[in-house]
mmCIF file of C-alpha atoms in Angstrom:
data_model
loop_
_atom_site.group_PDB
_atom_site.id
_atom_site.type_symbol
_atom_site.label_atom_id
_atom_site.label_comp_id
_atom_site.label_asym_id
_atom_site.label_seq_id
_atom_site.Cartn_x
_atom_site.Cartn_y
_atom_site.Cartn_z
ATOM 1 C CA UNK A 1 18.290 14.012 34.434
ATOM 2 C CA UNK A 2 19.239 12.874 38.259
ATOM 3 C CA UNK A 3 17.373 11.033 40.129
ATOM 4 C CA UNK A 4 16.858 13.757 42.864
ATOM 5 C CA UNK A 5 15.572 16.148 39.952
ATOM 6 C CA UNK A 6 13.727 13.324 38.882
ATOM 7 C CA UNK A 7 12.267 12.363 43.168
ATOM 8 C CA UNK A 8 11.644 15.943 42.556
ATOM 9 C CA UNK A 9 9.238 15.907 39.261
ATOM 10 C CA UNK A 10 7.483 12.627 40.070
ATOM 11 C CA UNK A 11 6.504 13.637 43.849
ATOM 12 C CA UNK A 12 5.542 16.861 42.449
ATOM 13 C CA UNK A 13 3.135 15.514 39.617
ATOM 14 C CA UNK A 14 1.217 13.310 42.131
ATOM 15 C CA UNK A 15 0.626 16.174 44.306
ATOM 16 C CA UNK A 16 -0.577 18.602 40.928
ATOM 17 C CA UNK A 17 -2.693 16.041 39.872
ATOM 18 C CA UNK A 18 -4.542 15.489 43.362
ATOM 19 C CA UNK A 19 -4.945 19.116 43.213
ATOM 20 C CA UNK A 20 -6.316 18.958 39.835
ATOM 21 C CA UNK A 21 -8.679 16.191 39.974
ATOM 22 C CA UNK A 22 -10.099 17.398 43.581
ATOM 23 C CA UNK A 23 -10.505 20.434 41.823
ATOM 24 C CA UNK A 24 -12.645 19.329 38.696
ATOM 25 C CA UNK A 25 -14.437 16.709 40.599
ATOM 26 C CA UNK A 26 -16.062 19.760 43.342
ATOM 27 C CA UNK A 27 -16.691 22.016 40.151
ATOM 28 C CA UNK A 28 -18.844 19.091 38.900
ATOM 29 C CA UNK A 29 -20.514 18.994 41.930
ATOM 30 C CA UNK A 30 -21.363 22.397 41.990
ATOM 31 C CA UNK A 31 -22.451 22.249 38.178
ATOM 32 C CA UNK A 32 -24.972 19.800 38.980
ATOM 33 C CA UNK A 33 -24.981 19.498 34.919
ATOM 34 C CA UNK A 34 -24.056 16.041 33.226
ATOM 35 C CA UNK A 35 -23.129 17.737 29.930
ATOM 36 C CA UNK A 36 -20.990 19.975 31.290
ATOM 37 C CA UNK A 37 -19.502 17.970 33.688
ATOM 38 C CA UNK A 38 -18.425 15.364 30.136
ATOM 39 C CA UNK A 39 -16.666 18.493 29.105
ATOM 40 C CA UNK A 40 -15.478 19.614 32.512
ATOM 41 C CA UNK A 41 -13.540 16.113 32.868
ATOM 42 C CA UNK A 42 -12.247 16.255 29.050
ATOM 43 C CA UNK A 43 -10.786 19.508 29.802
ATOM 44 C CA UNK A 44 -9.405 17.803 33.591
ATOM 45 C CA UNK A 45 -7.727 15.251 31.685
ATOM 46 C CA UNK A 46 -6.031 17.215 28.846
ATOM 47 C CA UNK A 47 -4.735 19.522 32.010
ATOM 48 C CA UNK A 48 -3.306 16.705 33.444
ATOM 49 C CA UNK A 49 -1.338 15.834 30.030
ATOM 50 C CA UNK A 50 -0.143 19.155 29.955
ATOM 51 C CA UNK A 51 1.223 19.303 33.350
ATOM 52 C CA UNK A 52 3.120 15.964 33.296
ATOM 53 C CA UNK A 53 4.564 17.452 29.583
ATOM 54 C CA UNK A 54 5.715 20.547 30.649
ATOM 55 C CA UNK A 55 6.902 18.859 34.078
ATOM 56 C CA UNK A 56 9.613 16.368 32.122
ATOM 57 C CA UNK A 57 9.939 18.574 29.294
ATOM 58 C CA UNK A 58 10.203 22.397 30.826
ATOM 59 C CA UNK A 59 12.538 23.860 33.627
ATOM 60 C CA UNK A 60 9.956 25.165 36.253
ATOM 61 C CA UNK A 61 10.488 27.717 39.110
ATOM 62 C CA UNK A 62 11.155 26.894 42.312
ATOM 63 C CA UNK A 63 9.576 29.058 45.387
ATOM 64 C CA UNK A 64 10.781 26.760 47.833
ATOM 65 C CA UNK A 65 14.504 25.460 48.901
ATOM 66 C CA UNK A 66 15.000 22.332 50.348
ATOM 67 C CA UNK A 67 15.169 22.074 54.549
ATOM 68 C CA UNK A 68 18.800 21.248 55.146
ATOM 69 C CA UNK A 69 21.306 21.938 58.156
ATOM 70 C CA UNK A 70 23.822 22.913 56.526
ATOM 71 C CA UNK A 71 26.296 20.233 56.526
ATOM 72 C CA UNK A 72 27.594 18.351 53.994
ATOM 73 C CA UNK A 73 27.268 14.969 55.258
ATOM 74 C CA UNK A 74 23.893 14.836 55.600
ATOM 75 C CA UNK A 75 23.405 16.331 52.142
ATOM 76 C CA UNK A 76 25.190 13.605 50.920
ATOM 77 C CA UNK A 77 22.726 10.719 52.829
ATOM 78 C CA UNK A 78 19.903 12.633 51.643
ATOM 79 C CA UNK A 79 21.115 12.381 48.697
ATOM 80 C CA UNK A 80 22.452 8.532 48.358
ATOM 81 C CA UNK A 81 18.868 7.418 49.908
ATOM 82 C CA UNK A 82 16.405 9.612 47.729
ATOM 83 C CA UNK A 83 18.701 8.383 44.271
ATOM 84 C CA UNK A 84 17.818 4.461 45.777
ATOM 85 C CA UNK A 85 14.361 5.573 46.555
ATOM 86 C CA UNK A 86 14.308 7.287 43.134
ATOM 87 C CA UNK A 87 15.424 4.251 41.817
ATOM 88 C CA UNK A 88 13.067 1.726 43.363
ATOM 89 C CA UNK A 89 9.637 4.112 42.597
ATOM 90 C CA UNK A 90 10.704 4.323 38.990
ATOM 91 C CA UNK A 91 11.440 0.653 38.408
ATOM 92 C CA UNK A 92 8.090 0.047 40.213
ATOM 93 C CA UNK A 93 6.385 2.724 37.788
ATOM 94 C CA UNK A 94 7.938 1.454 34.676
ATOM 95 C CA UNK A 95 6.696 -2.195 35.925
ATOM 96 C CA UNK A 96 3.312 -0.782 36.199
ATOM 97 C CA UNK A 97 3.231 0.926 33.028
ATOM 98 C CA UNK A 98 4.351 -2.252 31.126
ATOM 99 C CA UNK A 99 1.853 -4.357 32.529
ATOM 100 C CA UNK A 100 -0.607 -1.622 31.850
ATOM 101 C CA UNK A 101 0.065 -1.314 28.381
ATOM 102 C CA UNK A 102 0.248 -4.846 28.133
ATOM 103 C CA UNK A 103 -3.132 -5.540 29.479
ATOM 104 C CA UNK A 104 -4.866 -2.293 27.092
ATOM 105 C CA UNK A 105 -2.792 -4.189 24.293
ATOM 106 C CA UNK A 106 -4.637 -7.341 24.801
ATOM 107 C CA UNK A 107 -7.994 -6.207 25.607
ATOM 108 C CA UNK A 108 -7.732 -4.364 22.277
ATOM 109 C CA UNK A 109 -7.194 -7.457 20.447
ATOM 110 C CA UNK A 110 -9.505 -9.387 22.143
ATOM 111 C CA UNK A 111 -12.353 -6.829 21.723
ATOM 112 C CA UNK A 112 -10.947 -6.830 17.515
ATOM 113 C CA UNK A 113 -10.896 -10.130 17.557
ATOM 114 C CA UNK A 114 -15.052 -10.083 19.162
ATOM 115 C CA UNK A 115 -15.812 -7.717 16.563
ATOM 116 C CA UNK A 116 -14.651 -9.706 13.613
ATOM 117 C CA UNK A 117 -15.473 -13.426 14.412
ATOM 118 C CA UNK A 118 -18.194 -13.432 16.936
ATOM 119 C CA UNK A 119 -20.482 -10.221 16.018
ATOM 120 C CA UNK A 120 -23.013 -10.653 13.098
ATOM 121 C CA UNK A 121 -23.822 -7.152 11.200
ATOM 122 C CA UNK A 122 -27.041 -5.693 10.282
ATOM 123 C CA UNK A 123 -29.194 -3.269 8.356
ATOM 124 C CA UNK A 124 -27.955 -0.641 10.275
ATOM 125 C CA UNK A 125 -29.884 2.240 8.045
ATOM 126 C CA UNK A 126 -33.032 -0.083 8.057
ATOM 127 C CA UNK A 127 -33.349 -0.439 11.850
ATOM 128 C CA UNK A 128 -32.724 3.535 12.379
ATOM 129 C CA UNK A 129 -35.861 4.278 9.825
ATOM 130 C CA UNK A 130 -37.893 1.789 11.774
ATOM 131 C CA UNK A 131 -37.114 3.128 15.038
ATOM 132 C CA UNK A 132 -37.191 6.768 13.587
ATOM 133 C CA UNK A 133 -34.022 7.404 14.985
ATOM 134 C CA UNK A 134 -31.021 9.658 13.497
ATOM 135 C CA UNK A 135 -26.932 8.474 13.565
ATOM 136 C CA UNK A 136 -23.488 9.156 13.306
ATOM 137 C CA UNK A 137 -22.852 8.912 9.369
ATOM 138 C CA UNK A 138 -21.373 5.409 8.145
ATOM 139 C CA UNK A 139 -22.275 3.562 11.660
ATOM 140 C CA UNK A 140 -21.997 -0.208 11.916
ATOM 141 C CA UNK A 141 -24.252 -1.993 14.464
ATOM 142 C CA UNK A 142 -23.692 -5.354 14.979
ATOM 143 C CA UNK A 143 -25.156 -8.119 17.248
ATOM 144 C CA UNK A 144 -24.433 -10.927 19.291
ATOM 145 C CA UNK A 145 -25.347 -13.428 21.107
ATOM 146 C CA UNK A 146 -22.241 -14.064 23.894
ATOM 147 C CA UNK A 147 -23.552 -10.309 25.339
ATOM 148 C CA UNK A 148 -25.888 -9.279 27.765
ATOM 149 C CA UNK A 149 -24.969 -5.650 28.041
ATOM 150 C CA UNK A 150 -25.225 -3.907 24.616
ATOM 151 C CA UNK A 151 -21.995 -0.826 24.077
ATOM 152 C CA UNK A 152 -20.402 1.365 21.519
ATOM 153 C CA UNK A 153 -16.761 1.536 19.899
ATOM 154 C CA UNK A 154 -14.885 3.634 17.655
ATOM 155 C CA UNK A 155 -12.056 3.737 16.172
ATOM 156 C CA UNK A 156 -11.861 4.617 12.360
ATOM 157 C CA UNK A 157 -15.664 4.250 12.069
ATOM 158 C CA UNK A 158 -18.748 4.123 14.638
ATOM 159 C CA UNK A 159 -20.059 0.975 16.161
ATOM 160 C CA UNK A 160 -22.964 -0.228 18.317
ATOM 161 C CA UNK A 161 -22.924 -3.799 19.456
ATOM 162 C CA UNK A 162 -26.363 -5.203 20.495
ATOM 163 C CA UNK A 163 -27.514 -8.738 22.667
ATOM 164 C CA UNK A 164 -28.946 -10.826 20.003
ATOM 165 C CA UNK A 165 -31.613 -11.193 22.406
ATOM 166 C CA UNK A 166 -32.426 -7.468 22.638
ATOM 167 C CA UNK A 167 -33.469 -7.604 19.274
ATOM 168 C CA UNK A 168 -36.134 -10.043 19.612
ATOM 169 C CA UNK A 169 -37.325 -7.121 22.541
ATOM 170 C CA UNK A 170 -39.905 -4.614 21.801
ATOM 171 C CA UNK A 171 -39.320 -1.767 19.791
ATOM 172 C CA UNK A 172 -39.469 0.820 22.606
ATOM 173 C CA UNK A 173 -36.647 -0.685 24.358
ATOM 174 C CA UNK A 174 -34.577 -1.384 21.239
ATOM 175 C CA UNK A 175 -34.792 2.440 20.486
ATOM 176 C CA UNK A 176 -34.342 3.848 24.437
ATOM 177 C CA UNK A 177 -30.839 1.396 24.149
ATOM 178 C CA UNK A 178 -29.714 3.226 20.646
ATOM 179 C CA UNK A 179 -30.734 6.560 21.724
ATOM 180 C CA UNK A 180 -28.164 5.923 24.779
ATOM 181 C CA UNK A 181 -25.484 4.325 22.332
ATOM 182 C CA UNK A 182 -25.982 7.230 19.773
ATOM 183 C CA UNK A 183 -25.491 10.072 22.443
ATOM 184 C CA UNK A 184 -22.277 8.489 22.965
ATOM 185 C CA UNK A 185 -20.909 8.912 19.716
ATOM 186 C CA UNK A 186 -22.458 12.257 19.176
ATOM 187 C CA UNK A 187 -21.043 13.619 21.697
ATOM 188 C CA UNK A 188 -17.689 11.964 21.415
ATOM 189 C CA UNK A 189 -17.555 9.917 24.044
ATOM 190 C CA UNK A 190 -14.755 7.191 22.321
ATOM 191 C CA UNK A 191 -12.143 10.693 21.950
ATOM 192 C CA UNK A 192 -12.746 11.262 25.964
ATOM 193 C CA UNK A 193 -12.427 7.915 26.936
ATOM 194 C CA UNK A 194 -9.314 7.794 24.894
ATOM 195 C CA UNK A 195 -7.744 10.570 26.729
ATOM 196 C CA UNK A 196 -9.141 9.049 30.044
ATOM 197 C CA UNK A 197 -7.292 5.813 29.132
ATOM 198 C CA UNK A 198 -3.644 7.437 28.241
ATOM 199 C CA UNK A 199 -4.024 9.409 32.080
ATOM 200 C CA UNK A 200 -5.138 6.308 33.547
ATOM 201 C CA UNK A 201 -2.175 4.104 31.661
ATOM 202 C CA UNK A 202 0.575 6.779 32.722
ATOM 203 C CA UNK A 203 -0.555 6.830 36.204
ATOM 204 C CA UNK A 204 -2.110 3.745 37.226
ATOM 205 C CA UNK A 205 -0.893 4.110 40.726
ATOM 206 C CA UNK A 206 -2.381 7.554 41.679
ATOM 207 C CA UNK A 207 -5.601 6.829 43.917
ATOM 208 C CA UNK A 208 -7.004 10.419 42.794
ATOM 209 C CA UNK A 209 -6.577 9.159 38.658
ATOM 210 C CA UNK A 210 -8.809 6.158 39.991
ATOM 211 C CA UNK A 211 -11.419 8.448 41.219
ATOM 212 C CA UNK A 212 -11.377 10.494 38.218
ATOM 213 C CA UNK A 213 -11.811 7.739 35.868
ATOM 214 C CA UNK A 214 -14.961 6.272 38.006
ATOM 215 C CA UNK A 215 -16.152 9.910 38.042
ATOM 216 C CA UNK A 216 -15.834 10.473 34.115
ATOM 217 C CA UNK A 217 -17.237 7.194 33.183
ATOM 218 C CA UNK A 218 -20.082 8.050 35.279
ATOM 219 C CA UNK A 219 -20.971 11.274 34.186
ATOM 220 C CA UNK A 220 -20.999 10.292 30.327
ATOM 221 C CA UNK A 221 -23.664 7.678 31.332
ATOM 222 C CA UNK A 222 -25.839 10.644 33.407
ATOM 223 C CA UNK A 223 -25.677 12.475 29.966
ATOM 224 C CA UNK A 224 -26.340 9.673 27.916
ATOM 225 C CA UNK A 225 -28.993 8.482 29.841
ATOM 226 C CA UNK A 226 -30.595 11.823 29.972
ATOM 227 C CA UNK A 227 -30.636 12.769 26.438
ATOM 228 C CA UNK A 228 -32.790 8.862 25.627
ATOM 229 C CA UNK A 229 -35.013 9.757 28.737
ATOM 230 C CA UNK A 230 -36.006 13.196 27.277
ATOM 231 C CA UNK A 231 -35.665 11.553 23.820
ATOM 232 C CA UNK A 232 -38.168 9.159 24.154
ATOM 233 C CA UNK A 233 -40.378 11.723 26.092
ATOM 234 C CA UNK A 234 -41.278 9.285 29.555
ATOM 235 C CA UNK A 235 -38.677 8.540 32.029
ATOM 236 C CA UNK A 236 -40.587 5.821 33.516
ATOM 237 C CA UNK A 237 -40.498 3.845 29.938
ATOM 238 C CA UNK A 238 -36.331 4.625 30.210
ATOM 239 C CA UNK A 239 -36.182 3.332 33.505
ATOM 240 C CA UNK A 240 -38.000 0.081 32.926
ATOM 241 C CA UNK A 241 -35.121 -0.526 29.776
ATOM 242 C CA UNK A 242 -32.526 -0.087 32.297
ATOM 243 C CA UNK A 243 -33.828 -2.058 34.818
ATOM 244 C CA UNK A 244 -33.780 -4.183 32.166
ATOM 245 C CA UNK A 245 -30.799 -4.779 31.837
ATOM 246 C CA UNK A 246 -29.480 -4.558 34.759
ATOM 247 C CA UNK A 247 -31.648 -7.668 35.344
ATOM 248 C CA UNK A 248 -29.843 -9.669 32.251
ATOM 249 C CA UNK A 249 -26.420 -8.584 33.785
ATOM 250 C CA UNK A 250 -27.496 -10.266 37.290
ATOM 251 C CA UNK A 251 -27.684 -13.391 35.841
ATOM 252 C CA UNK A 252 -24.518 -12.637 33.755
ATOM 253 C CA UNK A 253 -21.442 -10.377 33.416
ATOM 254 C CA UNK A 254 -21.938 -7.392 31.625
ATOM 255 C CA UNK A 255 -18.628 -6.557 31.152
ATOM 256 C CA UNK A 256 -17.052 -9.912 30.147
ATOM 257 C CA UNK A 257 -16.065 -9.086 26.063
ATOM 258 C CA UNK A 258 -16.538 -5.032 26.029
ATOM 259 C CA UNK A 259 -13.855 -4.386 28.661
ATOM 260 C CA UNK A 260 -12.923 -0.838 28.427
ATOM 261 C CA UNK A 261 -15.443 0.410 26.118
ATOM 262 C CA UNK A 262 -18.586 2.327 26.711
ATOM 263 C CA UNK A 263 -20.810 0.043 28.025
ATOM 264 C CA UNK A 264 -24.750 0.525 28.659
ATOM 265 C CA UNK A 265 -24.908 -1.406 31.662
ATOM 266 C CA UNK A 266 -21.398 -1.703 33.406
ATOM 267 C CA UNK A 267 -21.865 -2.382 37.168
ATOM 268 C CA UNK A 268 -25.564 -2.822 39.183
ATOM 269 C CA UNK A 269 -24.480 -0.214 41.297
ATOM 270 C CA UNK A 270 -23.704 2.366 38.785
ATOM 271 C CA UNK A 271 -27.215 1.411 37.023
ATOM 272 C CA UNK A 272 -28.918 1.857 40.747
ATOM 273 C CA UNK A 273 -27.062 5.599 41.166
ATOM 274 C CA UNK A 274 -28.265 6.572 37.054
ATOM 275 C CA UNK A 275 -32.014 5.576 37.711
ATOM 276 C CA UNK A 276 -32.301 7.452 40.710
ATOM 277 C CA UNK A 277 -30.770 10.293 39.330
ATOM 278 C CA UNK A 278 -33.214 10.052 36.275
ATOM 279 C CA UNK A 279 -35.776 10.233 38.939
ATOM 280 C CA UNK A 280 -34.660 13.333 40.189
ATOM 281 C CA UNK A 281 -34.408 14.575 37.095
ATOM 282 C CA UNK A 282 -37.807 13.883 36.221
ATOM 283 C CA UNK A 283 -39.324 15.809 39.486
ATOM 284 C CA UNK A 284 -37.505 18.857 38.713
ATOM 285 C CA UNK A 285 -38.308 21.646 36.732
ATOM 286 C CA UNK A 286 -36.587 22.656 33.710
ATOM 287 C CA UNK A 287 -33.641 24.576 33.836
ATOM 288 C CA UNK A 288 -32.247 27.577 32.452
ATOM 289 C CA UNK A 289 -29.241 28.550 30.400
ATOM 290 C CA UNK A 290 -26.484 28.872 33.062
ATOM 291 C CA UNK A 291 -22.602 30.759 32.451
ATOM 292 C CA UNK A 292 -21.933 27.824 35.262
ATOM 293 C CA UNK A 293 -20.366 25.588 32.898
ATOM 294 C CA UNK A 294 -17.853 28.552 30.946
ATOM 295 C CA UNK A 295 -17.037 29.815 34.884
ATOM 296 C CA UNK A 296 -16.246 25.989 35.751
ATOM 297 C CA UNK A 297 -14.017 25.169 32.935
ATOM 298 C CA UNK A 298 -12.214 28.717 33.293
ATOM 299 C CA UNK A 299 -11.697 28.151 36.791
ATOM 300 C CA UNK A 300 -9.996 24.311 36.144
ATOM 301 C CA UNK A 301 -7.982 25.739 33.593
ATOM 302 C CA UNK A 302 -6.500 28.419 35.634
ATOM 303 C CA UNK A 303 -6.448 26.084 38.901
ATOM 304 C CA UNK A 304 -4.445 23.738 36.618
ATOM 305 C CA UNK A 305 -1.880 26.805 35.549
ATOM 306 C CA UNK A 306 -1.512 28.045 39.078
ATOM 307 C CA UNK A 307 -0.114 24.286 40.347
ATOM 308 C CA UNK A 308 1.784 23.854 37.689
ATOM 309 C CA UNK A 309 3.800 26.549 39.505
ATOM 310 C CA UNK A 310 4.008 24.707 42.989
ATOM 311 C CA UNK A 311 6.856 22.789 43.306
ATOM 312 C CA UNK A 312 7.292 20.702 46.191
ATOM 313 C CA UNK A 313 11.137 21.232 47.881
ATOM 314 C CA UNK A 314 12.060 17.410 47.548
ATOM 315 C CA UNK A 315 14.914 17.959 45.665
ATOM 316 C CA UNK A 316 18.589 17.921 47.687
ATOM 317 C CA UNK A 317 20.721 19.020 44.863
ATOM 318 C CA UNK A 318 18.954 21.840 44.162
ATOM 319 C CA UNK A 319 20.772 24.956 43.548
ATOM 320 C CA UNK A 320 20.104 27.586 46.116
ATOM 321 C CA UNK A 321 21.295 30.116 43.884
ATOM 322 C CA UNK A 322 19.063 29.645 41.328
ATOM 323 C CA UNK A 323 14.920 30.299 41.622
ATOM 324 C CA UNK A 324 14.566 28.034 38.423
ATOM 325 C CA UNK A 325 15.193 24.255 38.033
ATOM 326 C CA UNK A 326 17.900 22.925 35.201
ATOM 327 C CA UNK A 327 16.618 22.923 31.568
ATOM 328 C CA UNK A 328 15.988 19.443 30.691
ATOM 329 C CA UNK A 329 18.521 18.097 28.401
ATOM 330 C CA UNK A 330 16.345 16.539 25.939
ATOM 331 C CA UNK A 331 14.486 19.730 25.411
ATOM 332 C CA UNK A 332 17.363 21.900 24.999
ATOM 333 C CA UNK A 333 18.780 19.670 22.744
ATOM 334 C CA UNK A 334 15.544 19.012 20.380
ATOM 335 C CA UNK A 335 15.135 23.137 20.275
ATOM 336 C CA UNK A 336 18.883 23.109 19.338
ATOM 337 C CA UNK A 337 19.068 20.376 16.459
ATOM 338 C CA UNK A 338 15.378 20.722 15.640
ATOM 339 C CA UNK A 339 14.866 24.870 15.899
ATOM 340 C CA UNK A 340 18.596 25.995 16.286
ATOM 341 C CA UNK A 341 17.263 27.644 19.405
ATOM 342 C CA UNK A 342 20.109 27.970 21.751
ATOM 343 C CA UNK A 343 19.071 27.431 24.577
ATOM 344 C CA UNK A 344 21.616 26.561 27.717
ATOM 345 C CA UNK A 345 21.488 22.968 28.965
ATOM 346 C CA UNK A 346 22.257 24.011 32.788
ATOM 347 C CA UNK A 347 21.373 20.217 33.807
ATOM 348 C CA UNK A 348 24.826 18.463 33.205
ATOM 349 C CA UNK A 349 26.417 21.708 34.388
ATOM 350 C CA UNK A 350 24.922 21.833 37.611
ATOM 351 C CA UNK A 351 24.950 17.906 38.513
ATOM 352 C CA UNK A 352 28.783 17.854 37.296
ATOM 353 C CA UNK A 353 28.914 20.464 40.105
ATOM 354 C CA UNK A 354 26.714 19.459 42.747
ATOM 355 C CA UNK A 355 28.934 15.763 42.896
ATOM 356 C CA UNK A 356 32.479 17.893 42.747
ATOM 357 C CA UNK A 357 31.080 19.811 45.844
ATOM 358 C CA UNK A 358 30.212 16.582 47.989
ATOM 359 C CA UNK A 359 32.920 14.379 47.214
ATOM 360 C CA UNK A 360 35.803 16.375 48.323
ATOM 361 C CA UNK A 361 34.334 16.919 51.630
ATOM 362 C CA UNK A 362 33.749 13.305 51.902
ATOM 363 C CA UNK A 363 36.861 12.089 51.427
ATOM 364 C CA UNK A 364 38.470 14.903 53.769
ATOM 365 C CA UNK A 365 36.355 13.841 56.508
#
């Protein structure tokens, strides 16, 4: 792959995913529905996998050519200065990405290492019966006492990590802080933030992916925070456990040890924006079965098929004669060896070709 195909694919997958993102995030809006919005975002991030696949991996159609006067010289600066451009973004990327993964790599091992040596396990089945409360099969809940914010994990089996000092709280708000940690799991809530992390990792520099993320992480809280409200029946006892603890994370970070988990009580600012929506959930009447949510999630998925289509005309050396981009060696060649598809590899064809067109005139003039 060149790097003007490759100026090409990148600049075209920030602008997709913008388009993508703005699109999910109004569709929530319009929902107005925090279950639906959990699934509207799952469904905003898988798109977003798919489109950066089939962007490296798939030729795509070009509608556009690129804006050039005709002359071979300034092809040829175009050219030179979008390969070092090319160059520079994707050396900055790859930068990013390590130090992402790097980062993910050690909060993982810090949050295993937590776990193992500084978490104390429980009766887990015990303290459900008291609190009359139903769970995930096999789920661990531990305690501790270097937490003020209680959260949930899971990776081969479900976890709930609790303050040592919430325990020593009244039963009430013991059981409105499980019924929020439970609704988490049930609703897999680890899976989403999974695929929420691998977007986020892959493009840590897109403003938009930022957004998202704050958006998602959000929205699983409204829905968690609505299912222990109606739960527990009163929405002014639920709101008295959150202020809770946002009061304990005041006097100390919250999110100190369960970085990049679901966390109950994240950021004071968040926990101000989920009581008052609990408030205004509690003021309204009940509603009805809506076909919002099926409309929304139609209307992502076919916004996200329609932009895959939109190619932006970044790319130089692309062929004016053709309405389609090269194949993608590595594609061609997995089909081949893998499928025995045979499937033409126009990519080293048409680079070989491009270079033996600007060179000559070049050197002539």
């Amino acid at each position: 792959m060149d790097s003007s195909l490759a100026f090409e694919i990148g600049s075209t997958l920030c602008f997709q995913i913008a388009i993508v993102i703005a699109a999910a995030a109004g569709l929530q809006r319009w929902l107005g529905d925090a279950r639906a919005g959990c699934r509207l975002w799952t469904v905003c991030f898988l798109s977003i996998l798919v489109i950066v696949a089939a962007a490296w991996l798939l030729p795509h159609r070009r509608l556009f050519d690129f804006p050039l006067d005709g002359r071979r010289e300034s092809l040829l600066r175009i050219v030179t200065w979008q390969t070092r451009i090319a160059i520079a973004l994707m050396t900055i990327w790859l930068t990013g990405l390590t130090v992402s993964l790097a980062r993910r790599g050690w909060l993982c091992l810090q949050l295993n290492h937590f776990l193992k040596h500084r978490c104390v396990a429980i009766e887990a089945d015990a303290l459900l019966e008291r609190l009359q409360l139903q769970a995930p099969p096999k789920i661990e809940i531990l305690i501790s006492d270097e937490i003020q914010g209680p959260f949930c994990w899971q990776l081969h089996r479900p976890l709930i990590v609790l303050p040592k000092a919430l325990i020593d709280e009244d039963d009430t708000t013991l059981r409105h802080v499980l019924l929020h940690e439970i609704e988490h799991l049930r609703t897999q809530h680890p899976m989403q933030h999974f695929l929420q992390g691998v977007c986020s990792t892959l493009l840590w520099f897109h403003p938009a992916m930022w957004m998202a993320a704050r958006g998602a992480d959000l929205t699983r809280e409204f829905l968690c925070d609505e299912a222990a409200a109606i739960g527990c029946g009163k929405f002014g006892a639920y709101l008295q456990t959150l202020a809770k603890v946002a009061e304990r994370c005041e006097n100390q970070s919250c999110t100190a040890v369960p970085r990049g988990t679901l966390a109950f009580g994240n950021q004071k600012s968040t926990l101000i924006r989920r009581s008052e929506r609990l408030v205004k959930i509690a003021q309204r009447p009940q509603q009805r079965p809506s076909k919002r949510p099926a409309i929304a999630i139609g209307a992502l998925i076919v916004v996200g098929v329609l932009v895959q289509q939109v190619w932006l005309p970044t790319n130089a050396r692309a062929s004016s004669r053709s309405e389609w981009s090269p194949w993608p060696s590595w594609t061609a060649e997995a089909l081949h060896n893998s499928f025995d598809l045979q499937l033409r590899d126009f990519e080293r064809f048409e680079n070989s070709l491009q270079m033996h067109e600007l060179l000559p005139e070049t050197q002539d003039g």
